[in-house]
C-alpha positions in Angstrom: 92.7 114.3 88.5 89.0 113.7 89.0 89.0 110.6 90.5 91.5 108.2 91.4 91.5 104.8 93.6 91.8 105.9 96.9 93.2 102.8 97.8 95.1 102.0 95.6 97.2 104.9 95.0 97.7 104.1 99.1 98.5 101.2 99.3 101.0 101.9 96.5 102.1 104.1 98.1 102.7 102.9 101.6 104.2 99.4 99.8 106.9 101.8 97.7 109.9 102.5 99.8 110.0 106.2 101.7 113.3 107.9 102.2 113.5 109.9 105.0 116.2 112.8 102.8 115.6 116.7 102.8 117.0 119.5 104.5 117.2 120.0 107.8 116.8 123.9 109.3 119.8 124.6 112.2 117.5 127.0 114.0 113.6 123.8 113.9 116.7 121.5 115.1 114.5 120.6 117.7 111.6 120.5 115.9 112.8 118.4 113.4 114.9 116.0 116.1 111.0 115.7 117.5 109.1 114.6 114.1 112.5 113.0 112.3 111.0 109.4 111.2 112.2 106.2 112.8 112.3 104.0 110.2 113.0 104.1 106.9 112.2 102.4 103.4 110.0 100.1 105.3 107.5 97.5 103.1 104.4 96.9 105.8 102.7 93.6 106.5 99.4 94.4 106.6 97.1 97.6 106.7 94.5 99.3 108.4 92.1 101.7 106.2 90.3 104.3 108.7 88.2 107.2 107.9 87.8 110.3 110.6 85.2 113.1 111.1 87.2 116.3 111.4 86.3 119.8 112.2 87.3 121.0 109.1 86.6 117.9 107.4 86.6 114.1 106.4 90.1 112.7 106.3 90.4 108.6 105.3 93.6 107.3 106.3 95.6 104.6 105.4 97.5 103.1 108.2 100.9 100.6 107.5 101.8 98.0 109.9 105.2 96.0 110.5 106.4 93.9 112.9 102.7 94.3 114.8 103.8 99.0 115.2 101.4 101.1 113.0 104.7 102.2 111.6 103.7 104.5 108.6 100.1 106.4 107.6 98.5 108.5 104.5 96.0 110.5 104.7 93.8 111.6 102.1 91.9 115.1 103.1 89.9 117.4 100.2 91.2 115.3 97.4 94.6 115.9 98.4 96.6 112.6 99.2 99.8 113.0 101.4 103.3 111.6 101.3 103.5 109.1 103.3 104.7 109.9 106.9 106.6 107.6 108.6 106.3 107.2 112.6 108.0 109.1 115.0 109.6 108.5 118.2 107.3 111.1 119.9 105.8 108.7 122.7 102.8 110.3 124.1 101.6 109.6 120.3 101.6 107.7 116.9 102.9 110.4 115.1 103.6 110.2 111.4 105.3 112.4 109.8 107.5 113.4 106.3 110.9 114.7 106.0 111.5 117.7 103.7 107.4 119.0 103.1 106.9 119.1 107.6 103.7 117.7 107.7 102.4 115.7 110.0 99.5 113.4 110.9 98.3 112.5 115.0 96.5 110.1 116.7 96.3 109.3 119.8 98.5 106.3 121.2 97.2 103.0 119.6 98.3 99.6 119.3 97.7 98.1 115.5 94.6 96.1 117.0 92.9 99.1 118.2 94.0 101.6 115.9 90.7 101.8 114.1 89.1 102.8 117.2 91.5 105.7 118.3 90.8 109.1 117.3 93.3 111.3 116.2 94.5 114.7 116.9 94.9 115.5 113.2 96.6 116.9 110.0 98.8 119.7 110.9 101.8 121.0 108.4 104.9 123.8 109.1 103.8 127.7 107.8 106.5 129.9 107.3 105.3 133.9 107.4 106.0 137.2 108.9 105.5 138.3 112.1 103.4 141.9 113.2 107.0 143.0 113.9 108.6 142.2 110.3 110.6 139.0 110.7 110.4 135.3 109.5 108.4 133.2 111.7 107.7 130.0 111.4 104.4 127.6 113.2 102.1 125.0 113.1 99.4 125.4 110.8 96.6 122.6 111.1 94.7 121.0 108.2 91.6 118.8 110.2 92.0 118.9 114.0 89.9 117.3 116.8 89.1 114.3 114.3 86.4 111.8 115.6 86.9 108.1 114.4 83.3 107.8 112.0 82.7 104.1 113.0 80.5 103.2 110.9 82.5 104.5 107.9 85.2 102.4 108.9 83.4 99.7 109.1 81.8 99.5 105.4 85.3 101.0 103.7 87.0 97.3 103.0 83.3 97.0 100.8 83.7 99.9 99.2 84.5 100.6 95.8 87.1 103.7 95.8 84.8 105.7 94.1 83.0 105.6 96.8 85.6 106.3 99.1 85.6 110.0 97.4 82.6 110.3 97.4 82.5 109.9 100.7 85.1 112.9 101.6 83.1 115.1 99.4 79.5 115.0 101.6 
């Protein structure tokens, strides 16, 4: 899919019901417990779209707000759209995670009123591989980190065509 409507796809996905199924591995129980979404089957009241410039490129994030809480997010990075990620119980950050796919987006703690100005730690995913000794290894791979809000672009997003958002991501 070369061109698609970013906002339309994100909005459709955010309004769809999200499930928190997925396999839990006993060896990663502590990690998964910290990133288990606290809400499922969410229908959001409103949305906030934010543009970020990260160390590894640009990211568009569409936050879903429910009952005056930033409750979910979906991000687009390098023409790849994440699945819906729901808010976890992390008290230090706005942390959002998928179940089963081990993808996480972390934003500095922000309320719906200031979600468009808060920096993000970034997008990460759980990766598996082999340690130097040949044993199985599990770690976190950063996809996009150290993300600053692009204030000028964030202000333009509500009035931009979806094609122009896609072009901005590619620049």
